[in-house]
CSV table of C-alpha atoms in Angstrom, one decimal:
chain,number,residue,atom,x,y,z
L,1,MET,CA,0.0,0.0,0.0
L,2,SER,CA,1.2,3.5,-0.7
L,3,CYS,CA,1.7,6.4,1.7
L,4,GLU,CA,2.5,10.0,1.9
L,5,GLU,CA,3.9,11.0,5.3
L,6,ASP,CA,4.4,14.6,6.4
L,7,GLY,CA,6.7,15.7,9.2
L,8,PRO,CA,5.5,16.6,12.7
L,9,SER,CA,2.7,19.1,12.9
L,10,GLU,CA,1.1,21.0,15.7
L,11,GLN,CA,-0.8,18.8,18.1
L,12,GLY,CA,-4.5,19.1,18.7
L,13,PRO,CA,-6.1,19.0,22.2
L,14,ASN,CA,-5.7,15.7,24.0
L,15,SER,CA,-9.3,14.6,23.8
L,16,VAL,CA,-10.6,11.1,24.4
L,17,GLY,CA,-13.0,8.8,22.7
L,18,PRO,CA,-13.7,8.5,19.0
L,19,CYS,CA,-16.4,11.1,18.0
L,20,THR,CA,-17.6,10.0,14.6
L,21,SER,CA,-19.6,11.9,12.0
L,22,SER,CA,-20.8,9.8,9.1
L,23,SER,CA,-20.2,10.9,5.6
L,24,SER,CA,-23.7,10.0,4.4
L,25,GLU,CA,-27.2,10.2,5.7
L,26,THR,CA,-29.0,7.1,4.8
L,27,ASP,CA,-28.0,4.1,2.7
L,28,ALA,CA,-29.6,4.2,-0.7
L,29,LYS,CA,-29.9,1.9,-3.7
L,30,SER,CA,-28.4,2.8,-7.1
L,31,GLY,CA,-30.3,5.6,-8.7
L,32,ASP,CA,-31.5,7.2,-5.5
L,33,VAL,CA,-30.4,10.8,-4.7
L,34,ILE,CA,-28.3,10.6,-1.6
L,35,THR,CA,-26.3,13.2,0.4
L,36,VAL,CA,-22.6,12.6,1.0
L,37,THR,CA,-19.6,14.6,2.1
L,38,ILE,CA,-17.0,15.5,-0.5
L,39,GLY,CA,-13.4,16.2,0.6
L,40,ALA,CA,-11.1,18.3,-1.6
L,41,THR,CA,-7.4,19.0,-1.4
L,42,VAL,CA,-6.6,22.6,-2.3
L,43,PRO,CA,-3.5,24.8,-2.5
L,44,THR,CA,-2.3,25.4,1.0
L,45,GLY,CA,-3.2,28.9,2.1
L,46,PHE,CA,-6.1,29.2,-0.3
L,47,GLU,CA,-8.6,27.1,1.8
L,48,HIS,CA,-10.9,30.1,2.4
L,49,THR,CA,-10.8,30.9,-1.4
L,50,ALA,CA,-11.9,27.3,-2.2
L,51,ALA,CA,-14.7,27.5,0.4
L,52,GLU,CA,-15.9,30.7,-1.1
L,53,GLU,CA,-16.0,29.1,-4.6
L,54,VAL,CA,-18.0,26.1,-3.3
L,55,LYS,CA,-20.5,28.5,-1.7
L,56,GLU,CA,-20.7,30.6,-4.9
L,57,LYS,CA,-21.0,27.7,-7.4
L,58,ILE,CA,-22.7,24.9,-5.5
L,59,GLY,CA,-24.5,26.9,-2.8
L,60,VAL,CA,-23.3,24.9,0.2
L,61,GLU,CA,-21.1,25.8,3.1
L,62,ALA,CA,-17.6,24.2,3.1
L,63,ARG,CA,-15.8,23.3,6.3
L,64,ILE,CA,-12.0,24.0,6.4
L,65,SER,CA,-10.1,21.1,7.9
L,66,LYS,CA,-7.6,21.4,10.8
L,67,ASP,CA,-5.2,19.7,8.3
L,68,ARG,CA,-4.2,22.5,6.0
L,69,GLY,CA,-5.0,22.2,2.4
L,70,ARG,CA,-8.3,20.3,2.8
L,71,ILE,CA,-12.0,21.4,2.8
L,72,TYR,CA,-15.2,19.3,3.2
L,73,PHE,CA,-18.7,20.1,2.0
L,74,PRO,CA,-22.0,18.2,1.6
L,75,ILE,CA,-23.5,17.5,-1.8
L,76,THR,CA,-26.4,15.4,-3.3
L,77,THR,CA,-25.5,12.9,-6.0
L,78,ASP,CA,-27.6,14.7,-8.6
L,79,LYS,CA,-25.2,17.6,-8.3
L,80,LEU,CA,-22.0,15.5,-8.3
L,81,PHE,CA,-20.9,16.8,-11.7
L,82,GLN,CA,-20.6,20.3,-10.3
L,83,VAL,CA,-17.6,19.4,-8.0
L,84,HIS,CA,-15.5,18.6,-11.1
L,85,LEU,CA,-16.2,22.2,-12.4
L,86,LEU,CA,-14.5,23.8,-9.3
L,87,ARG,CA,-11.3,25.6,-10.3
L,88,SER,CA,-9.7,25.8,-6.8
L,89,VAL,CA,-9.4,22.1,-6.0
L,90,ASP,CA,-6.6,19.7,-6.8
L,91,ASN,CA,-8.1,16.3,-5.9
L,92,LEU,CA,-11.6,15.1,-4.9
L,93,PHE,CA,-12.7,12.2,-2.7
L,94,VAL,CA,-16.0,11.0,-1.2
L,95,VAL,CA,-15.9,10.6,2.6
L,96,VAL,CA,-16.7,7.1,3.9
L,97,GLU,CA,-16.4,8.1,7.6
L,98,GLU,CA,-14.6,10.8,9.6
L,99,TYR,CA,-13.4,10.9,13.2
L,100,ASP,CA,-12.7,14.3,14.7
L,101,HIS,CA,-11.0,12.9,17.8
L,102,TYR,CA,-9.9,9.3,17.2
L,103,GLN,CA,-8.2,7.8,20.2
L,104,PHE,CA,-5.2,6.0,18.8
L,105,LYS,CA,-3.8,3.3,21.1
L,106,GLN,CA,-0.3,3.8,22.7
L,107,SER,CA,0.8,0.4,21.4
L,108,LYS,CA,1.5,0.1,17.6
L,109,GLU,CA,0.2,-3.5,17.6
L,110,GLU,CA,-3.1,-2.5,19.2
L,111,THR,CA,-3.6,0.5,16.9
L,112,LEU,CA,-2.9,-1.5,13.7
L,113,MET,CA,-5.3,-4.3,14.9
L,114,GLU,CA,-8.0,-1.6,15.5
L,115,LEU,CA,-7.5,-0.3,12.0
L,116,GLN,CA,-7.9,-3.8,10.6
L,117,GLN,CA,-11.2,-4.3,12.6
L,118,LEU,CA,-12.4,-0.9,11.5
L,119,ALA,CA,-12.5,-1.8,7.8
L,120,SER,CA,-15.4,-4.2,8.1
L,121,LYS,CA,-17.4,-1.7,10.3
L,122,LEU,CA,-17.4,1.3,7.9
L,123,PRO,CA,-20.5,2.4,6.0
L,124,TRP,CA,-19.1,1.8,2.5
L,125,THR,CA,-22.3,1.6,0.5
L,126,ASN,CA,-23.0,5.2,-0.2
L,127,ALA,CA,-19.4,6.1,-0.9
L,128,LEU,CA,-19.2,3.3,-3.5
L,129,GLU,CA,-22.5,4.4,-5.1
L,130,VAL,CA,-20.9,7.9,-5.5
L,131,TRP,CA,-17.7,6.3,-6.9
L,132,LYS,CA,-19.8,4.4,-9.4
L,133,LEU,CA,-21.7,7.5,-10.5
L,134,ASN,CA,-18.5,9.4,-10.7
L,135,GLY,CA,-17.0,6.8,-13.0
L,136,THR,CA,-19.9,7.2,-15.5
L,137,LEU,CA,-19.6,11.0,-15.3
L,138,LYS,CA,-15.9,11.0,-16.1
L,139,LYS,CA,-16.2,8.4,-19.0
L,140,LYS,CA,-13.0,6.9,-17.9
L,141,LYS,CA,-10.6,5.9,-20.7
L,142,GLY,CA,-8.4,3.4,-19.1
L,143,HIS,CA,-6.2,3.0,-16.0
L,144,ARG,CA,-4.7,5.6,-13.8
L,145,LYS,CA,-1.5,7.5,-14.4
L,146,GLY,CA,0.7,4.9,-12.8
L,147,GLY,CA,-0.4,2.2,-15.2
L,148,SER,CA,0.5,1.6,-18.8
L,149,THR,CA,0.9,4.7,-20.9
L,150,THR,CA,0.4,2.9,-24.2
L,151,LYS,CA,-2.5,4.5,-26.1
L,152,VAL,CA,-4.5,2.6,-28.7
L,153,LYS,CA,-7.3,4.3,-30.6
L,154,PRO,CA,-10.3,2.0,-30.0
L,155,SER,CA,-12.8,1.1,-32.7
L,156,ARG,CA,-16.5,1.8,-32.1
L,157,ASN,CA,-17.2,-1.9,-31.2
L,158,THR,CA,-14.2,-2.0,-28.8
L,159,ALA,CA,-15.4,1.2,-27.1
L,160,ASP,CA,-18.9,-0.2,-26.7
L,161,VAL,CA,-17.6,-3.4,-25.1
L,162,ALA,CA,-15.3,-1.5,-22.8
L,163,ALA,CA,-18.1,0.8,-21.7
L,164,ALA,CA,-20.4,-2.2,-21.0
L,165,ASP,CA,-17.6,-4.0,-19.1
L,166,THR,CA,-16.9,-0.9,-17.0
L,167,GLU,CA,-20.6,-0.5,-16.1
L,168,GLN,CA,-20.7,-4.1,-15.1
L,169,GLN,CA,-17.6,-3.7,-13.0
L,170,LEU,CA,-19.0,-0.7,-11.2
L,171,HIS,CA,-22.3,-2.4,-10.5
L,172,GLN,CA,-20.3,-5.4,-9.2
L,173,VAL,CA,-18.4,-3.3,-6.7
L,174,VAL,CA,-21.5,-1.7,-5.2
L,175,SER,CA,-23.5,-5.0,-5.2
L,176,ALA,CA,-20.6,-6.7,-3.3
L,177,ALA,CA,-20.4,-3.9,-0.8
L,178,GLU,CA,-24.2,-4.0,-0.2
L,179,SER,CA,-24.0,-7.8,0.3
L,180,HIS,CA,-21.3,-7.4,2.9
L,181,LEU,CA,-22.9,-4.6,4.8
L,182,GLU,CA,-26.4,-6.1,4.9
L,183,ALA,CA,-25.1,-9.3,6.4
L,184,ASP,CA,-25.7,-9.8,10.1
L,185,SER,CA,-22.5,-11.6,10.7
L,186,ALA,CA,-19.4,-12.8,9.0
L,187,ALA,CA,-21.0,-16.2,8.6
L,188,ASP,CA,-24.0,-14.7,6.8
L,189,ALA,CA,-21.7,-12.6,4.6
L,190,GLU,CA,-19.9,-15.6,3.2
L,191,PRO,CA,-22.8,-17.2,1.3
L,192,CYS,CA,-23.8,-13.7,0.0
L,193,GLU,CA,-20.4,-13.3,-1.5
L,194,GLN,CA,-20.6,-16.8,-3.0
L,195,ASP,CA,-24.0,-16.0,-4.5
L,196,SER,CA,-22.6,-12.8,-6.0
L,197,GLN,CA,-19.7,-14.7,-7.5
L,198,GLU,CA,-21.9,-17.4,-9.0
L,199,ALA,CA,-24.2,-14.7,-10.5
L,200,ALA,CA,-21.3,-13.1,-12.3
L,201,PRO,CA,-18.5,-15.7,-12.7
L,202,GLU,CA,-16.8,-13.9,-15.6
L,203,ALA,CA,-16.7,-10.5,-13.9
L,204,ARG,CA,-13.2,-9.0,-13.6
L,205,VAL,CA,-11.7,-8.8,-10.1
L,206,ILE,CA,-11.7,-5.3,-8.7
L,207,LYS,CA,-8.2,-3.9,-8.1
L,208,PHE,CA,-7.5,-1.3,-5.4
L,209,ARG,CA,-4.9,0.4,-3.3
L,210,VAL,CA,-4.8,2.2,0.0
L,211,THR,CA,-3.0,5.5,0.3
L,212,CYS,CA,-2.2,6.9,3.8
L,213,ASN,CA,-1.5,10.6,4.3
L,214,ARG,CA,-0.3,11.1,7.9
L,215,ALA,CA,0.8,14.2,9.8
L,216,GLY,CA,1.6,14.2,13.5
L,217,ASP,CA,4.5,13.2,15.8
L,218,LYS,CA,2.6,11.2,18.5
L,219,HIS,CA,1.5,8.2,16.4
L,220,SER,CA,3.0,4.9,17.3
L,221,PHE,CA,2.8,3.7,13.6
L,222,SER,CA,4.1,4.8,10.2
L,223,SER,CA,2.0,5.6,7.2
L,224,ASN,CA,3.3,2.5,5.4
L,225,GLU,CA,2.2,0.3,8.3
L,226,ALA,CA,-1.3,1.9,8.5
L,227,ALA,CA,-1.8,1.6,4.7
L,228,ARG,CA,-0.6,-2.0,4.8
L,229,ASP,CA,-2.7,-3.3,7.6
L,230,PHE,CA,-5.9,-1.3,6.8
L,231,GLY,CA,-5.5,-2.3,3.1
L,232,GLY,CA,-5.1,-5.9,4.0
L,233,ALA,CA,-8.4,-5.8,6.0
L,234,VAL,CA,-10.2,-4.0,3.1
L,235,GLN,CA,-8.9,-6.7,0.7
L,236,GLU,CA,-10.1,-9.5,3.0
L,237,PHE,CA,-13.5,-7.8,3.4
L,238,PHE,CA,-14.3,-7.1,-0.2
L,239,GLN,CA,-12.1,-9.8,-1.8
L,240,TRP,CA,-10.5,-7.2,-4.0
L,241,LYS,CA,-7.0,-7.5,-5.5
L,242,ALA,CA,-4.3,-5.1,-4.4
L,243,ASP,CA,-2.5,-3.3,-7.2
L,244,MET,CA,-0.3,-0.2,-6.7
L,245,THR,CA,-0.5,1.1,-10.3
L,246,LYS,CA,-3.4,-0.3,-12.3
L,247,PHE,CA,-6.0,0.1,-9.6
L,248,ASP,CA,-9.8,0.7,-10.1
L,249,ILE,CA,-10.4,2.1,-6.6
L,250,GLU,CA,-8.1,4.2,-4.4
L,251,VAL,CA,-9.0,4.1,-0.7
L,252,LEU,CA,-7.7,7.1,1.2
L,253,LEU,CA,-6.7,7.0,4.9
L,254,ASN,CA,-6.0,10.6,5.9
L,255,ILE,CA,-4.7,11.1,9.5
L,256,HIS,CA,-3.8,14.4,11.0
L,257,ASN,CA,-3.0,14.2,14.7
L,258,GLU,CA,-6.4,13.0,16.2
L,259,GLU,CA,-8.4,13.6,13.0
L,260,MET,CA,-8.9,10.6,10.8
L,261,VAL,CA,-10.9,10.5,7.5
L,262,ILE,CA,-11.5,7.5,5.3
L,263,GLY,CA,-12.5,8.2,1.8
L,264,ILE,CA,-12.5,7.0,-1.8
L,265,ALA,CA,-10.8,9.0,-4.5
L,266,LEU,CA,-12.9,10.6,-7.3
L,267,THR,CA,-10.0,12.0,-9.4
L,268,GLU,CA,-7.4,10.0,-11.2
L,269,GLU,CA,-4.9,12.8,-11.5
L,270,SER,CA,-4.9,16.3,-10.0
L,271,LEU,CA,-7.2,18.8,-11.6
L,272,HIS,CA,-4.5,21.4,-11.6
L,273,ARG,CA,-3.1,20.0,-14.9
L,274,ARG,CA,-6.2,21.1,-16.8
L,275,ASN,CA,-4.7,23.9,-18.9
L,276,ILE,CA,-1.0,23.1,-19.6
L,277,SER,CA,0.3,20.8,-22.3
L,278,HIS,CA,3.8,22.3,-22.7
L,279,PHE,CA,5.4,22.5,-19.2
L,280,GLY,CA,8.4,24.6,-18.2
L,281,PRO,CA,10.8,24.2,-15.3
L,282,THR,CA,8.6,26.2,-12.9
L,283,THR,CA,5.1,25.9,-14.2
L,284,LEU,CA,2.5,26.9,-11.6
L,285,ARG,CA,-0.5,24.7,-10.7
L,286,SER,CA,-3.7,26.0,-12.3
L,287,THR,CA,-5.4,25.8,-9.0
L,288,LEU,CA,-2.8,28.1,-7.4
L,289,CYS,CA,-3.2,30.5,-10.4
L,290,TYR,CA,-7.0,30.6,-9.8
L,291,GLY,CA,-6.5,31.4,-6.1
L,292,MET,CA,-4.1,34.3,-7.1
L,293,LEU,CA,-6.6,35.6,-9.6
L,294,ARG,CA,-9.5,35.6,-7.1
L,295,LEU,CA,-7.3,37.5,-4.7
L,296,CYS,CA,-7.2,40.5,-7.1
L,297,LYS,CA,-10.9,40.3,-8.1
L,298,PRO,CA,-10.8,40.9,-11.9
L,299,GLN,CA,-13.5,43.1,-13.2
L,300,ALA,CA,-15.0,43.4,-16.7
L,301,SER,CA,-12.7,45.2,-19.2
L,302,ASP,CA,-9.7,45.1,-16.8
L,303,VAL,CA,-6.3,44.9,-18.5
L,304,ILE,CA,-4.3,42.2,-16.7
L,305,LEU,CA,-0.6,41.8,-17.2
L,306,ASP,CA,1.8,38.9,-16.4
L,307,PRO,CA,5.2,40.3,-17.2
L,308,MET,CA,7.0,37.0,-16.4
L,309,CYS,CA,4.5,34.5,-17.7
L,310,GLY,CA,6.7,31.4,-18.2
L,311,THR,CA,4.3,28.8,-19.7
L,312,GLY,CA,1.3,31.2,-19.4
L,313,ALA,CA,-0.4,29.3,-16.6
L,314,ILE,CA,-1.8,32.5,-14.8
L,315,PRO,CA,-3.1,34.4,-17.9
L,316,LEU,CA,-4.5,31.2,-19.4
L,317,GLU,CA,-6.5,30.4,-16.2
L,318,GLY,CA,-7.7,34.0,-16.1
L,319,ALA,CA,-8.7,34.0,-19.8
L,320,ILE,CA,-10.8,30.9,-19.2
L,321,GLU,CA,-12.4,31.7,-15.9
L,322,PHE,CA,-12.5,35.5,-15.9
L,323,SER,CA,-13.0,36.0,-19.6
L,324,SER,CA,-14.5,39.5,-19.4
L,325,SER,CA,-10.9,40.9,-18.8
L,326,PHE,CA,-8.1,41.1,-21.3
L,327,TYR,CA,-4.7,39.4,-20.6
L,328,ILE,CA,-1.2,40.2,-21.8
L,329,ALA,CA,1.4,37.5,-21.3
L,330,GLY,CA,5.0,38.3,-21.8
L,331,ASP,CA,8.5,37.0,-21.0
L,332,ASN,CA,12.1,37.8,-21.9
L,333,ASN,CA,12.8,34.1,-22.7
L,334,ASP,CA,11.8,33.0,-26.2
L,335,MET,CA,11.3,29.4,-25.1
L,336,ALA,CA,8.8,30.5,-22.5
L,337,VAL,CA,6.9,32.6,-25.0
L,338,ASN,CA,6.8,29.6,-27.4
L,339,ARG,CA,5.4,27.4,-24.6
L,340,THR,CA,2.7,30.0,-23.8
L,341,VAL,CA,1.7,30.2,-27.4
L,342,ASN,CA,1.5,26.4,-27.7
L,343,ASN,CA,-0.6,26.2,-24.5
L,344,ILE,CA,-3.0,28.8,-25.8
L,345,CYS,CA,-3.3,26.9,-29.1
L,346,HIS,CA,-3.9,23.7,-27.2
L,347,ILE,CA,-6.8,25.2,-25.2
L,348,GLN,CA,-8.3,26.9,-28.3
L,349,LYS,CA,-8.2,23.5,-30.2
L,350,ARG,CA,-9.8,21.7,-27.3
L,351,ARG,CA,-12.6,24.3,-27.1
L,352,ALA,CA,-13.1,24.1,-30.9
L,353,ASP,CA,-13.3,20.3,-30.7
L,354,LYS,CA,-16.1,20.7,-28.2
L,355,GLY,CA,-18.0,23.1,-30.4
L,356,ARG,CA,-17.3,26.1,-28.2
L,357,ILE,CA,-16.0,29.5,-29.1
L,358,SER,CA,-12.2,28.9,-29.4
L,359,GLY,CA,-11.0,32.5,-29.0
L,360,LEU,CA,-9.4,33.6,-25.8
L,361,PRO,CA,-8.9,37.2,-24.5
L,362,ILE,CA,-5.1,36.9,-24.4
L,363,ASP,CA,-2.1,38.1,-26.3
L,364,THR,CA,1.6,37.1,-26.0
L,365,VAL,CA,4.7,39.2,-26.3
L,366,GLN,CA,8.4,38.8,-25.9
L,367,TRP,CA,10.0,41.8,-24.0
L,368,ASP,CA,12.5,43.2,-21.6
L,369,LEU,CA,10.9,43.0,-18.1
L,370,CYS,CA,12.6,46.2,-17.0
L,371,SER,CA,11.5,48.2,-20.0
L,372,LEU,CA,8.0,47.1,-20.9
L,373,PRO,CA,6.5,48.4,-24.3
L,374,ILE,CA,3.4,49.4,-22.5
L,375,ARG,CA,1.9,52.9,-21.9
L,376,THR,CA,2.3,54.5,-18.4
L,377,SER,CA,-0.7,54.0,-16.1
L,378,SER,CA,-2.6,51.7,-18.6
L,379,VAL,CA,-2.7,48.4,-16.7
L,380,ASP,CA,-5.4,47.5,-14.0
L,381,ILE,CA,-3.8,44.4,-12.5
L,382,ILE,CA,-0.3,42.9,-12.5
L,383,ILE,CA,-0.1,39.2,-11.5
L,384,THR,CA,3.0,37.1,-11.8
L,385,ASP,CA,5.2,34.4,-10.4
L,386,MET,CA,8.5,36.1,-9.6
L,387,PRO,CA,11.8,34.1,-9.8
L,388,PHE,CA,12.5,32.4,-6.5
L,389,GLY,CA,16.3,32.2,-7.1
L,390,LYS,CA,16.2,28.4,-6.9
L,391,ARG,CA,15.4,26.8,-10.3
L,392,MET,CA,15.4,30.0,-12.2
L,393,GLY,CA,17.9,32.9,-11.6
L,394,SER,CA,19.7,33.3,-8.3
L,395,LYS,CA,19.2,34.9,-5.0
L,396,LYS,CA,22.0,37.3,-5.8
L,397,LYS,CA,20.4,38.4,-9.1
L,398,ASN,CA,17.1,39.0,-7.3
L,399,TRP,CA,18.6,41.9,-5.3
L,400,ASP,CA,19.0,43.7,-8.6
L,401,LEU,CA,16.0,42.3,-10.5
L,402,TYR,CA,13.2,42.9,-7.9
L,403,PRO,CA,13.6,46.7,-7.4
L,404,LEU,CA,13.8,47.2,-11.2
L,405,CYS,CA,10.8,45.1,-12.0
L,406,LEU,CA,8.7,46.5,-9.2
L,407,ARG,CA,9.5,50.0,-10.4
L,408,GLU,CA,8.5,49.2,-14.0
L,409,MET,CA,5.3,47.5,-12.7
L,410,ALA,CA,4.5,50.7,-10.8
L,411,ARG,CA,5.0,52.8,-14.0
L,412,VAL,CA,2.5,50.8,-16.1
L,413,CYS,CA,-0.1,50.2,-13.3
L,414,ARG,CA,-2.9,52.7,-12.7
L,415,PRO,CA,-2.3,55.0,-9.7
L,416,GLY,CA,-4.9,54.8,-7.0
L,417,SER,CA,-6.8,51.8,-8.3
L,418,GLY,CA,-4.2,49.4,-9.7
L,419,LYS,CA,-3.3,46.2,-7.9
L,420,ALA,CA,-0.5,43.6,-8.1
L,421,VAL,CA,-0.5,40.0,-6.9
L,422,LEU,CA,3.0,38.7,-6.8
L,423,LEU,CA,4.3,35.2,-5.8
L,424,THR,CA,7.8,34.8,-4.4
L,425,GLN,CA,9.8,32.7,-2.0
L,426,ASP,CA,12.5,35.2,-1.7
L,427,LYS,CA,10.7,37.1,1.1
L,428,LYS,CA,13.7,39.1,2.4
L,429,CYS,CA,14.7,40.5,-0.9
L,430,PHE,CA,11.0,41.3,-1.8
L,431,ALA,CA,10.4,43.1,1.5
L,432,LYS,CA,13.5,45.2,1.0
L,433,ALA,CA,12.6,46.1,-2.6
L,434,ILE,CA,9.1,47.2,-1.6
L,435,SER,CA,10.5,49.4,1.2
L,436,ARG,CA,12.7,51.3,-1.4
L,437,MET,CA,9.9,52.0,-3.8
L,438,GLY,CA,9.2,55.5,-2.4
L,439,GLY,CA,5.6,54.8,-1.5
L,440,LEU,CA,4.5,53.6,-5.0
L,441,TRP,CA,3.2,50.3,-3.6
L,442,ARG,CA,1.3,49.5,-0.4
L,443,LYS,CA,1.1,45.9,0.9
L,444,LEU,CA,-2.5,44.9,1.7
L,445,HIS,CA,-2.5,41.2,2.4
L,446,THR,CA,-0.2,38.1,2.3
L,447,VAL,CA,-1.2,34.5,1.7
L,448,TRP,CA,1.4,31.9,2.7
L,449,VAL,CA,1.5,29.0,0.3
L,450,ASN,CA,3.5,25.8,-0.3
L,451,VAL,CA,5.0,25.7,-3.8
L,452,GLY,CA,6.9,22.5,-4.5
L,453,GLY,CA,7.8,22.1,-0.8
L,454,LEU,CA,9.0,25.8,-0.6
L,455,HIS,CA,7.3,28.2,1.8
L,456,ALA,CA,6.3,31.2,-0.4
L,457,GLY,CA,4.1,34.2,-0.1
L,458,VAL,CA,1.4,35.6,-2.4
L,459,TYR,CA,1.5,39.4,-1.9
L,460,LEU,CA,-1.5,41.6,-2.7
L,461,LEU,CA,-0.2,45.1,-3.4
L,462,LYS,CA,-2.1,48.3,-4.0
L,463,ARG,CA,-0.7,50.9,-6.4
L,464,THR,CA,-0.9,54.2,-4.4
L,465,GLY,CA,-1.8,57.5,-5.9
L,466,ALA,CA,1.9,58.6,-5.8
L,467,VAL,CA,2.9,60.1,-9.2
L,468,PHE,CA,5.4,58.0,-11.0
L,469,GLY,CA,8.5,60.0,-12.0
L,470,GLY,CA,8.9,62.1,-8.8
L,471,CYS,CA,12.1,62.1,-6.9
L,472,CYS,CA,11.1,59.0,-4.9
L,473,GLY,CA,9.6,57.2,-7.9
L,474,ASN,CA,12.7,57.8,-9.9
L,475,LEU,CA,15.0,56.3,-7.3
L,476,ARG,CA,17.3,53.7,-9.0
L,477,LEU,CA,18.6,50.9,-6.8
C-alpha cells in the first residue's frame, strides 16, 4: 500500500473517545439521490478561497479542515458533476467516515489491529455508489496515471464493449459492498459473497490500493504500516485484489493528529493539470493560479498583465475563468513565450473540438521585463510568479531584479486603483525592494502557500496615488 507521510505538525487537544460523523445520511440503492460529504485538497493557504468558490458555485457551506490544504462540503448525488467544475481544488474524494477525535492506542500493535477491525465496520455503500456514479460522469478511458501509458485508438465496437464492461464492473463493486454490509455476521456474509460470484462468474476482479497521508508526531505507527494493515483488511472484506498502479479504486486514509478521515478518490490525477500541455521548469499549478486571480478580483474590461508569464499558466487560467478581462502575457525568454503560445493553441483547439468559441482574450509578447513596451498607467492588475532564485535565476540576481521590475510595474499600473498579486519565495529580498519604492506600492495582504515544498508568499499590493516620476519614484537601486 502507498503512503504520503508529512513531518511533525502541531498537536490538537488531548481529547478522548472517537467522536464520529458519518459521511452519508441514509443508505440508498443505485439511482436514488443521496447526500454525501465530499473532501477536496486545495493549495495550502487558499482554503478560504476554495470555500468561497464552493458557496458561490454549488450553494453549500464548506468546512475547512484542521489539516491545512483540505476542505469538506455536503452534496447530493444529482449535483455531483458540479464538483468537477471547481477551479480551486486539486483532488476530490468522497468521505466514507470521519473521526474528529480518534483515540489511537499507545501500542502500535493495538492501533494496527484496531484499523484492521475498522475496515469491516465502515459504511461503504453510499461512498461506493458515488464512486460508481463518478465513473460514469468521467467516462474513464483506461487506468490511472501509474499504469501503462500505451494509447491505442479503439474502434467503435471495442469502445462499446469496454463501456459495458466498466458499467458491469461498477455495478459489481456496489453490489458486493451491499452484500457485505447487509449481512448480520461474517457467517452470513460468506454465502452472500458466493452467490454474487456465482451470478457473475466472468466479472473481472476489482483492483484497489490504499494511500495513507499522515501528519503528527505522536503516532506509534508509520504511514506504510497503516496503509498495509488497513489495506489488508479491506482486501479481506471485499475480496478485491491489491494493485499499486493499475487500480480501479483508491481508498484514502487521511490522518492528522487526532483527526482521521477514510475516503474513496474521485479524481485519477490532480485537476491542476487542466490547462497546460507544454510544461516549463517552474510551471504553476492552475489551482494556485486561480487562487491568485480571485485575490485580485478581476472586473469586466480590466487589462491584466503577467510580465514573467513562463508557460502562461496564470493568464490562461484568467482568460478561461475571468473572460471579461483582457490578458497580456510576456516573458524575456523565447522558449517561455513559445510554450505560452503552444498552450494557448492547445486550449483553443480543445474548445473548438467541443463546439465552443475557441477565441481567448489573451495576447503574448516577448519583451524586456525592466522596459515594458506598455503605456504608463494603462494596466489595471499585474499578476505574476517572480523568480525564487532556486530553479530560475539566483538569490543574488534577485537583489537587482526585484527593485527594477517593481518600479517598472509601478509605472504601467494605474495609480490609486491598480493592484498587483506577486508570488515569491525570496521574502527578504522582496520586502527590502518594496521598502525602497518610495511609496509607489502598499502591501494589503499576504497568503502563505506551499510551492513544491517551498514556503512562499502571495503578496497583494495596492498601487498608491503617488505620481510616477517624482524624486522618490525615480529612485534607482
